[in-house]
Every structure is written in structure tokens, then in C-alpha cells.
Amino acid sequence: MSLSFYVHIPYCIKRCGYCDFNTYTPSELQDGATLEIVSNDYIDAVLKELEFAPQQIVPTIFFGGGTPSLIPARDLGRVIDEIKKRNGLTSDCEITLEANPDSVTLEKLESYIKVGFNRISFGMQSVMPHVLQVLDRTHNPANVEKAVSMARAVGFKSISVDLIYGTPGESLDDWRQTVEAALALDIDHISAYALIVETGTKLAAQIKRGDLAMPNDDLMAEMYLLVDQLCQEQGMSWYELSNWSKPGHECKHNIAYWRNQNWWGLGPGAHSHVDAKRFWNIKHPTAYKQKLFSGETVIAESENLTADQKRDEAIMLGIRMREGLLRSDLSSTQIQTLSTYGENGFVEMLQDRVLLTPTGRLIADRIVRELTF
Ligand code: SF4
């Protein structure tokens, strides 16, 4: 059995209005502090947590956040080196960096390659300034093209961009321009996520006050079908509900999640899944560091998955993927339910498996609820 690692970098320069991730600006952590001050001993803490992880070989490492590209390569490289030393990496180990296009330079990207990164994912979100403004994103859309070219020039083997659709005020044509601009870049992979308005965010407050209005479900569906169509036309196939790639550029790390393989999340708030046990860390970076430096566990809670939970999770995750669900893993009642969806064009009933059609992907959650009820 192998073990993937997720490494959480819980820092951002500014909080975007829609974001409820476990990330902090330096001044949220310490009055008037700089990023250097708050992140100073963070990697030491991560390396301490690593000592608790199993020593199985590692096929993927993913640095996410927050904004990992704010942290110098030499610091992130310490984590890669230590994982390599104690666990070993597979010969084709995928090592991904999530990056803000504004926080990279040619020299910085070169230094990430030198410490072992081979895949990079840029937060692009949109090319439309009015959409980025609603999202409160600080990056300049023109910097994405520059960042992608530099990443290719220094040798990143796989380049991805993240997009968001369904922002208040975004039209279908705005979205088309964003997807076309992304597909015009020298990239191998696109993730496109529907905007989710999380309670407690600035965006949620703006919507509640009536300052902004969310798009209706029909527009959201049209946006999803449009990105699917444009990606397919450019040779990027759908391989998971929100992910498209050129052949061979599927994100192996995310596939490990969706196939319910073993992974360990390092960092505050990070979740892990090892041998049907789930556990997650305390959320605040300061408490996380203090506990590790005093030799205590940072696991906040854990649960052992029951046979029923494992079966339901396999359905929930498997149906999201291009390979779909094996008929042999389904009960006759579940197959009957899926056949009804098949008659209405939402699923394709093959001899050995069942796959979602593009319109079926729009109602994947509803289908999962019915199958796991
Ligand atoms: S850069 Fe990403 S992680 Fe940071 S606040 Fe914005 S959306 Fe959240």
C-alpha cells in the first residue's frame, strides 16, 4: 500500500471574499506581523507531524493552501526531502505546487523545480476583471499567461489552471471568454468549480444584503456544459466531475482521494485517510505548532469507517469519475434506480459499468443521495 501526502500551507496575503478555507493573513495571526514572522517555524512543525505518519512509499505529494507559492522553495523542499528520506518516492512521484500567478517569478519557479516539484496549478478563476473583483481576487489576469509560460520554460511537466463559474454578475459569455482564454494557454489540465457561497464569508453577507445575486440553476448548468464542450474540443477529456486533462495529465493526487486510497494531510485542519480510518487536525496554526513542539498529537478527531460508510463513499466518489461504477459493486435496487436515470439520459448503462452522461453529471449529488439512502 502506498501513502500520498497533502501539505497544507495556511497563509495568504489577503483573504478573498468567497473563501472559507483554513487560511490566515499574517495580521490575523499576529498584530502587525509579516509572513516571515508567522511562517518562520511552520515547516519545523510540519516535519514533526511527519514523524507520526506511516512509512509507506509515496506516489504523490500536493502542497495546497492557502498560498504555498508564498513560501520559498528551500522550505517546501525540506518537506519533500524528509518524505523522500523516510518513506521513499515512486519513480514517477507527482509533486504539485498550488500557486498564485502574482507570487511567482522565473527564478522562483526554477527553484521549485530544483527541489523536486513537477506539477503546478495556478489559481486563475476568471479573465473578467468584474468577476475577479466580486471574488476579491487580487491577481492580474494578464499574469496568468506569463506565469504559465515561465512554468513551462523552467520545466514543469504538467500545468493546470483552476477556474470558478457562477460568480454573481458573470454571464455565459463572460464564462466562455474565461474558458477560451484558459484553453489558449500552454496547459495540460483544467479544474472548473461552481462557486459555493459559504456561510460567514464576505460574499455571503453581500448576497444576504441583496448587493449581489447568485445566478440561477439553468445558467449554472449551461456554464458546466459549456466548459465540458470546449475542453473536449481541445482534446481535454473529462475524468472527474470538475476536472479535464490531456491524456496522461490527470491529477494522480486527486485520483488517490477519489479512489479512497491512503493519504496523510500535514498541517492545521488537514484531513487524513489511512486504512479506513479518517482523522483531522486541529485548525489553528498557532495551536498546531505549540502542540507539536511540546510533543503532543495534533489530531482533533477521528472515526473508523463502517462497512456501510465505506460502500457509500465508494459510490459517492466512484460515480464522479470517468470510469463510473462497476455493476458488480451495486445491488439490484441500485441498478434499478440507475436504469431509470438511464432511460432519461442521465446515465449510460454499459455491460459492466454505469457512467454519468454530461447532463447526469449536473445531478450527480441527487443520484448519489438516492443510491445511498
Ligand atoms: S488565495 Fe485562495 S486560499 Fe487564499 S484567501 Fe484567496 S481563495 Fe482563499
Short mmCIF file of C-alpha atoms and ligand atoms in Angstrom, two decimals:
data_model
loop_
_atom_site.label_atom_id
_atom_site.label_comp_id
_atom_site.label_asym_id
_atom_site.label_seq_id
_atom_site.Cartn_x
_atom_site.Cartn_y
_atom_site.Cartn_z
CA MET A 1 0.00 0.00 0.00
CA SER A 2 1.25 3.50 -0.81
CA LEU A 3 0.65 6.77 1.04
CA SER A 4 0.03 10.17 -0.59
CA PHE A 5 0.79 13.37 1.30
CA TYR A 6 -1.12 16.64 1.32
CA VAL A 7 0.86 19.52 2.85
CA HIS A 8 -1.26 22.46 3.95
CA ILE A 9 0.24 25.96 3.84
CA PRO A 10 -2.22 28.05 5.86
CA TYR A 11 -1.15 31.55 4.79
CA CYS A 12 -2.47 34.11 2.32
CA ILE A 13 -1.59 37.76 1.87
CA LYS A 14 -5.25 38.76 1.75
CA ARG A 15 -8.48 36.82 2.32
CA CYS A 16 -10.65 36.57 -0.80
CA GLY A 17 -14.29 37.43 -0.20
CA TYR A 18 -15.69 33.97 -1.05
CA CYS A 19 -13.08 31.86 0.74
CA ASP A 20 -13.67 29.90 3.93
CA PHE A 21 -10.53 27.73 3.67
CA ASN A 22 -8.39 27.23 6.73
CA THR A 23 -6.01 30.03 5.84
CA TYR A 24 -4.87 33.19 7.62
CA THR A 25 -3.30 36.50 6.75
CA PRO A 26 -0.22 37.35 8.86
CA SER A 27 -2.08 40.09 10.73
CA GLU A 28 -4.95 37.70 11.58
CA LEU A 29 -2.36 35.55 13.36
CA GLN A 30 -0.32 38.29 14.99
CA ASP A 31 -0.90 42.01 15.06
CA GLY A 32 1.36 43.76 12.56
CA ALA A 33 3.36 40.59 11.80
CA THR A 34 4.89 39.77 8.42
CA LEU A 35 4.54 36.44 6.62
CA GLU A 36 8.17 35.63 7.53
CA ILE A 37 7.42 36.04 11.22
CA VAL A 38 4.27 33.90 11.31
CA SER A 39 5.57 31.16 8.98
CA ASN A 40 9.08 31.12 10.41
CA ASP A 41 8.93 27.78 12.27
CA TYR A 42 5.94 26.33 10.42
CA ILE A 43 7.96 23.85 8.35
CA ASP A 44 9.67 22.61 11.55
CA ALA A 45 6.20 21.82 12.91
CA VAL A 46 5.16 20.03 9.71
CA LEU A 47 8.32 17.90 9.89
CA LYS A 48 7.45 16.99 13.49
CA GLU A 49 3.98 15.86 12.39
CA LEU A 50 5.55 13.80 9.61
CA GLU A 51 7.21 11.63 12.28
CA PHE A 52 3.74 10.23 13.14
CA ALA A 53 2.93 9.10 9.57
CA PRO A 54 3.34 5.53 8.28
CA GLN A 55 6.46 4.87 6.21
CA GLN A 56 4.85 3.61 3.01
CA ILE A 57 6.17 4.61 -0.42
CA VAL A 58 4.79 7.90 -1.74
CA PRO A 59 3.26 8.28 -5.23
CA THR A 60 2.05 11.91 -4.85
CA ILE A 61 2.67 14.99 -2.71
CA PHE A 62 0.39 18.03 -3.03
CA PHE A 63 1.18 21.40 -1.45
CA GLY A 64 -2.11 23.29 -1.14
CA GLY A 65 -3.43 26.14 0.88
CA GLY A 66 -3.62 28.94 1.48
CA THR A 67 -0.93 30.05 -0.92
CA PRO A 68 2.02 27.62 -0.95
CA SER A 69 3.90 29.75 -3.51
CA LEU A 70 4.39 32.39 -0.80
CA ILE A 71 6.83 30.02 0.92
CA PRO A 72 10.37 29.78 -0.52
CA ALA A 73 11.35 26.60 -2.36
CA ARG A 74 14.10 25.78 0.14
CA ASP A 75 11.47 25.49 2.90
CA LEU A 76 8.98 23.40 0.91
CA GLY A 77 11.97 21.35 -0.31
CA ARG A 78 12.75 20.37 3.29
CA VAL A 79 9.38 18.59 3.45
CA ILE A 80 9.95 16.82 0.11
CA ASP A 81 13.46 15.75 1.19
CA GLU A 82 12.27 14.37 4.50
CA ILE A 83 9.38 12.43 2.94
CA LYS A 84 11.81 11.04 0.37
CA LYS A 85 14.30 10.04 3.08
CA ARG A 86 11.86 8.30 5.41
CA ASN A 87 9.20 6.92 3.00
CA GLY A 88 10.79 6.88 -0.44
CA LEU A 89 9.13 8.29 -3.56
CA THR A 90 7.89 6.26 -6.54
CA SER A 91 9.97 6.88 -9.70
CA ASP A 92 7.08 8.88 -11.21
CA CYS A 93 6.04 10.63 -8.00
CA GLU A 94 3.80 13.62 -8.81
CA ILE A 95 4.69 16.68 -6.70
CA THR A 96 2.26 19.57 -7.10
CA LEU A 97 2.50 23.20 -6.05
CA GLU A 98 -0.60 25.39 -5.89
CA ALA A 99 0.47 28.86 -6.96
CA ASN A 100 -0.85 32.37 -7.21
CA PRO A 101 0.18 33.72 -10.64
CA ASP A 102 1.14 37.01 -8.97
CA SER A 103 3.54 35.43 -6.49
CA VAL A 104 5.89 33.65 -8.94
CA THR A 105 8.94 34.76 -10.92
CA LEU A 106 11.17 32.82 -13.29
CA GLU A 107 13.82 32.41 -10.58
CA LYS A 108 11.27 31.30 -8.02
CA LEU A 109 9.75 28.73 -10.39
CA GLU A 110 13.23 27.41 -11.21
CA SER A 111 13.91 26.97 -7.52
CA TYR A 112 10.70 24.93 -7.08
CA ILE A 113 11.77 22.64 -9.94
CA LYS A 114 15.18 22.20 -8.30
CA VAL A 115 13.67 20.95 -5.03
CA GLY A 116 11.52 18.37 -6.85
CA PHE A 117 8.19 19.89 -7.95
CA ASN A 118 7.00 18.65 -11.35
CA ARG A 119 3.36 19.82 -11.46
CA ILE A 120 1.92 23.29 -10.84
CA SER A 121 -1.64 24.51 -10.50
CA PHE A 122 -2.36 28.21 -10.91
CA GLY A 123 -5.42 29.90 -9.41
CA MET A 124 -6.80 31.68 -12.50
CA GLN A 125 -10.54 31.73 -11.66
CA SER A 126 -11.59 34.13 -14.45
CA VAL A 127 -10.23 36.54 -17.05
CA MET A 128 -13.03 39.02 -16.49
CA PRO A 129 -11.96 41.87 -14.18
CA HIS A 130 -15.52 42.39 -12.87
CA VAL A 131 -15.73 38.70 -11.90
CA LEU A 132 -12.34 38.76 -10.17
CA GLN A 133 -13.44 41.87 -8.34
CA VAL A 134 -16.55 40.16 -6.95
CA LEU A 135 -14.38 37.21 -5.91
CA ASP A 136 -12.00 39.70 -4.29
CA ARG A 137 -9.07 38.10 -6.09
CA THR A 138 -6.00 40.27 -6.25
CA HIS A 139 -4.18 38.77 -9.23
CA ASN A 140 -3.88 40.46 -12.59
CA PRO A 141 -5.43 38.16 -15.27
CA ALA A 142 -2.56 39.04 -17.65
CA ASN A 143 -0.11 37.48 -15.18
CA VAL A 144 -1.58 34.02 -15.68
CA GLU A 145 -0.29 33.74 -19.24
CA LYS A 146 3.15 34.93 -18.13
CA ALA A 147 3.20 32.51 -15.20
CA VAL A 148 2.18 29.54 -17.37
CA SER A 149 4.89 30.33 -19.98
CA MET A 150 7.53 30.67 -17.27
CA ALA A 151 6.43 27.41 -15.63
CA ARG A 152 6.76 25.60 -18.96
CA ALA A 153 10.12 27.24 -19.68
CA VAL A 154 11.64 26.08 -16.39
CA GLY A 155 10.43 22.50 -16.93
CA PHE A 156 7.10 21.86 -15.18
CA LYS A 157 5.81 18.67 -16.82
CA SER A 158 2.16 19.28 -16.02
CA ILE A 159 0.44 22.65 -15.73
CA SER A 160 -3.10 23.19 -14.54
CA VAL A 161 -5.36 26.18 -14.00
CA ASP A 162 -8.30 26.44 -11.60
CA LEU A 163 -11.42 28.25 -12.77
CA ILE A 164 -14.61 29.25 -10.94
CA TYR A 165 -18.00 29.67 -12.57
CA GLY A 166 -21.28 31.06 -11.33
CA THR A 167 -19.94 34.23 -9.72
CA PRO A 168 -22.65 36.90 -9.23
CA GLY A 169 -22.74 39.07 -12.35
CA GLU A 170 -20.95 36.55 -14.57
CA SER A 171 -22.73 35.93 -17.89
CA LEU A 172 -22.44 32.85 -20.09
CA ASP A 173 -20.35 34.93 -22.49
CA ASP A 174 -18.01 36.04 -19.65
CA TRP A 175 -17.54 32.38 -18.80
CA ARG A 176 -16.93 31.44 -22.44
CA GLN A 177 -14.18 34.08 -22.65
CA THR A 178 -12.57 32.71 -19.49
CA VAL A 179 -12.57 29.10 -20.67
CA GLU A 180 -11.33 30.06 -24.14
CA ALA A 181 -8.53 32.14 -22.61
CA ALA A 182 -7.54 29.21 -20.37
CA LEU A 183 -7.56 26.77 -23.28
CA ALA A 184 -5.37 29.15 -25.32
CA LEU A 185 -2.63 28.75 -22.67
CA ASP A 186 0.05 26.06 -22.78
CA ILE A 187 -1.69 23.95 -20.12
CA ASP A 188 -2.45 20.25 -19.65
CA HIS A 189 -5.29 20.32 -17.14
CA ILE A 190 -8.28 22.41 -16.08
CA SER A 191 -10.30 22.29 -12.88
CA ALA A 192 -13.59 24.21 -13.03
CA TYR A 193 -15.64 24.52 -9.86
CA ALA A 194 -19.06 26.04 -9.33
CA LEU A 195 -18.85 28.88 -6.83
CA ILE A 196 -20.19 27.81 -3.47
CA VAL A 197 -21.22 30.59 -1.13
CA GLU A 198 -20.00 29.62 2.32
CA THR A 199 -21.72 30.99 5.41
CA GLY A 200 -19.67 33.60 7.22
CA THR A 201 -17.81 34.88 4.15
CA LYS A 202 -17.90 38.46 2.90
CA LEU A 203 -19.62 37.23 -0.27
CA ALA A 204 -22.38 35.52 1.74
CA ALA A 205 -23.01 38.81 3.57
CA GLN A 206 -23.16 40.75 0.28
CA ILE A 207 -25.72 38.27 -1.10
CA LYS A 208 -27.75 38.35 2.11
CA ARG A 209 -27.87 42.15 1.98
CA GLY A 210 -29.07 41.95 -1.63
CA ASP A 211 -25.95 43.71 -3.01
CA LEU A 212 -25.22 40.70 -5.24
CA ALA A 213 -27.39 37.93 -6.70
CA MET A 214 -26.37 34.35 -7.46
CA PRO A 215 -27.00 33.04 -10.99
CA ASN A 216 -29.92 30.65 -11.44
CA ASP A 217 -29.55 26.88 -11.83
CA ASP A 218 -30.16 26.97 -15.59
CA LEU A 219 -27.24 29.33 -16.14
CA MET A 220 -25.01 27.21 -13.88
CA ALA A 221 -25.93 24.12 -15.92
CA GLU A 222 -25.19 25.93 -19.20
CA MET A 223 -21.81 27.02 -17.83
CA TYR A 224 -20.89 23.46 -16.86
CA LEU A 225 -21.92 22.04 -20.22
CA LEU A 226 -20.01 24.82 -22.00
CA VAL A 227 -16.70 24.15 -20.22
CA ASP A 228 -17.15 20.43 -20.87
CA GLN A 229 -17.78 21.02 -24.57
CA LEU A 230 -14.89 23.50 -25.04
CA CYS A 231 -12.43 21.25 -23.19
CA GLN A 232 -13.43 18.17 -25.22
CA GLU A 233 -13.00 20.18 -28.45
CA GLN A 234 -9.42 20.99 -27.38
CA GLY A 235 -8.54 17.37 -26.59
CA MET A 236 -9.01 17.68 -22.85
CA SER A 237 -11.22 14.87 -21.63
CA TRP A 238 -13.42 14.86 -18.62
CA TYR A 239 -12.04 12.45 -16.00
CA GLU A 240 -13.81 13.69 -12.85
CA LEU A 241 -16.90 15.91 -12.42
CA SER A 242 -14.87 19.15 -12.26
CA ASN A 243 -11.63 18.12 -13.96
CA TRP A 244 -10.45 17.81 -17.56
CA SER A 245 -7.00 16.90 -18.85
CA LYS A 246 -4.90 15.95 -21.83
CA PRO A 247 -4.20 12.18 -21.87
CA GLY A 248 -1.70 11.26 -19.15
CA HIS A 249 -2.11 14.55 -17.27
CA GLU A 250 -4.89 13.54 -14.88
CA CYS A 251 -4.01 14.66 -11.34
CA LYS A 252 -2.79 11.47 -9.65
CA HIS A 253 -3.09 13.03 -6.21
CA ASN A 254 -6.79 13.80 -6.57
CA ILE A 255 -7.40 10.38 -8.10
CA ALA A 256 -5.92 8.88 -4.91
CA TYR A 257 -8.64 10.77 -2.94
CA TRP A 258 -11.42 9.69 -5.26
CA ARG A 259 -10.28 6.06 -5.21
CA ASN A 260 -10.25 6.20 -1.41
CA GLN A 261 -6.56 5.32 -1.20
CA ASN A 262 -4.38 6.21 1.79
CA TRP A 263 -3.27 9.79 2.29
CA TRP A 264 -1.89 11.84 5.16
CA GLY A 265 -2.66 15.53 5.45
CA LEU A 266 0.12 17.50 7.14
CA GLY A 267 -0.76 20.87 8.65
CA PRO A 268 -3.53 22.57 10.65
CA GLY A 269 -7.02 21.41 9.71
CA ALA A 270 -5.65 18.80 7.29
CA HIS A 271 -7.61 15.55 6.91
CA SER A 272 -6.13 12.07 6.57
CA HIS A 273 -7.44 8.68 5.50
CA VAL A 274 -5.39 5.64 6.40
CA ASP A 275 -6.75 2.08 6.22
CA ALA A 276 -10.44 3.05 6.54
CA LYS A 277 -9.75 5.43 9.42
CA ARG A 278 -10.30 9.15 8.97
CA PHE A 279 -8.80 11.80 11.21
CA TRP A 280 -8.28 15.51 11.07
CA ASN A 281 -6.01 18.03 12.75
CA ILE A 282 -6.75 21.00 14.96
CA LYS A 283 -7.36 24.04 12.82
CA HIS A 284 -5.37 26.94 14.18
CA PRO A 285 -1.72 27.22 13.04
CA THR A 286 -0.52 28.61 16.38
CA ALA A 287 -2.08 25.79 18.43
CA TYR A 288 -0.86 23.30 15.82
CA LYS A 289 2.74 24.47 16.22
CA GLN A 290 2.57 24.68 20.02
CA LYS A 291 1.26 21.12 20.35
CA LEU A 292 3.86 19.63 18.03
CA PHE A 293 6.73 21.49 19.69
CA SER A 294 5.61 20.13 23.05
CA GLY A 295 5.38 16.58 21.70
CA GLU A 296 1.56 16.33 21.69
CA THR A 297 -0.71 14.93 18.99
CA VAL A 298 -2.45 17.41 16.69
CA ILE A 299 -5.31 15.06 15.78
CA ALA A 300 -8.58 16.73 16.74
CA GLU A 301 -10.94 13.85 15.98
CA SER A 302 -11.04 10.52 14.20
CA GLU A 303 -13.54 7.94 13.00
CA ASN A 304 -13.35 4.36 11.82
CA LEU A 305 -15.47 3.86 8.74
CA THR A 306 -18.12 1.15 8.96
CA ALA A 307 -18.70 -1.28 6.08
CA ASP A 308 -21.82 0.74 5.09
CA GLN A 309 -19.91 4.03 5.13
CA LYS A 310 -17.14 2.51 3.01
CA ARG A 311 -19.67 1.24 0.46
CA ASP A 312 -21.47 4.61 0.30
CA GLU A 313 -18.20 6.50 -0.05
CA ALA A 314 -17.09 4.21 -2.87
CA ILE A 315 -20.34 5.08 -4.71
CA MET A 316 -20.12 8.80 -3.96
CA LEU A 317 -16.51 9.03 -5.14
CA GLY A 318 -16.65 6.46 -7.95
CA ILE A 319 -19.64 7.99 -9.72
CA ARG A 320 -17.71 11.27 -10.06
CA MET A 321 -15.14 9.60 -12.27
CA ARG A 322 -14.93 8.78 -15.96
CA GLU A 323 -14.72 5.04 -15.16
CA GLY A 324 -18.03 5.24 -13.27
CA LEU A 325 -19.35 2.44 -11.06
CA LEU A 326 -18.89 -1.28 -11.61
CA ARG A 327 -22.23 -3.08 -11.83
CA SER A 328 -20.72 -5.85 -9.70
CA ASP A 329 -20.35 -3.34 -6.81
CA LEU A 330 -24.04 -2.37 -6.93
CA SER A 331 -27.16 -4.02 -5.52
CA SER A 332 -30.10 -4.89 -7.79
CA THR A 333 -32.09 -1.99 -6.26
CA GLN A 334 -29.28 0.43 -7.06
CA ILE A 335 -29.06 -0.88 -10.63
CA GLN A 336 -32.83 -0.45 -10.97
CA THR A 337 -32.55 3.17 -9.74
CA LEU A 338 -29.75 3.86 -12.21
CA SER A 339 -31.72 2.25 -15.07
CA THR A 340 -34.49 4.79 -14.52
CA TYR A 341 -31.93 7.58 -14.76
CA GLY A 342 -30.57 5.82 -17.86
CA GLU A 343 -33.99 5.96 -19.55
CA ASN A 344 -33.95 9.72 -19.02
CA GLY A 345 -30.45 10.18 -20.46
CA PHE A 346 -28.61 10.88 -17.21
CA VAL A 347 -26.51 7.70 -17.09
CA GLU A 348 -25.10 5.28 -19.60
CA MET A 349 -25.69 1.63 -18.68
CA LEU A 350 -22.75 -0.36 -20.09
CA GLN A 351 -22.35 -4.11 -19.81
CA ASP A 352 -20.01 -3.99 -16.82
CA ARG A 353 -20.36 -0.43 -15.51
CA VAL A 354 -22.53 2.64 -15.23
CA LEU A 355 -21.32 6.11 -16.26
CA LEU A 356 -22.77 9.59 -15.86
CA THR A 357 -23.62 11.45 -19.08
CA PRO A 358 -22.85 15.22 -19.20
CA THR A 359 -26.40 16.05 -18.04
CA GLY A 360 -26.16 13.31 -15.42
CA ARG A 361 -23.07 15.00 -14.00
CA LEU A 362 -25.24 18.04 -13.29
CA ILE A 363 -27.35 15.99 -10.90
CA ALA A 364 -24.63 13.70 -9.53
CA ASP A 365 -25.41 14.64 -5.92
CA ARG A 366 -29.09 13.78 -6.32
CA ILE A 367 -28.24 10.40 -7.87
CA VAL A 368 -25.77 9.63 -5.06
CA ARG A 369 -28.39 10.52 -2.44
CA GLU A 370 -30.83 8.08 -4.00
CA LEU A 371 -28.24 5.32 -4.26
CA THR A 372 -27.03 5.65 -0.69
CA PHE A 373 -30.35 6.40 1.03
S1 SF4 B 1 -5.87 32.93 -2.26
FE1 SF4 B 1 -7.10 31.04 -2.22
S2 SF4 B 1 -6.86 30.21 -0.15
FE2 SF4 B 1 -6.16 32.37 -0.09
S3 SF4 B 1 -7.95 33.52 0.59
FE3 SF4 B 1 -7.95 33.54 -1.66
S4 SF4 B 1 -9.22 31.77 -2.27
FE4 SF4 B 1 -8.68 31.51 -0.09
#
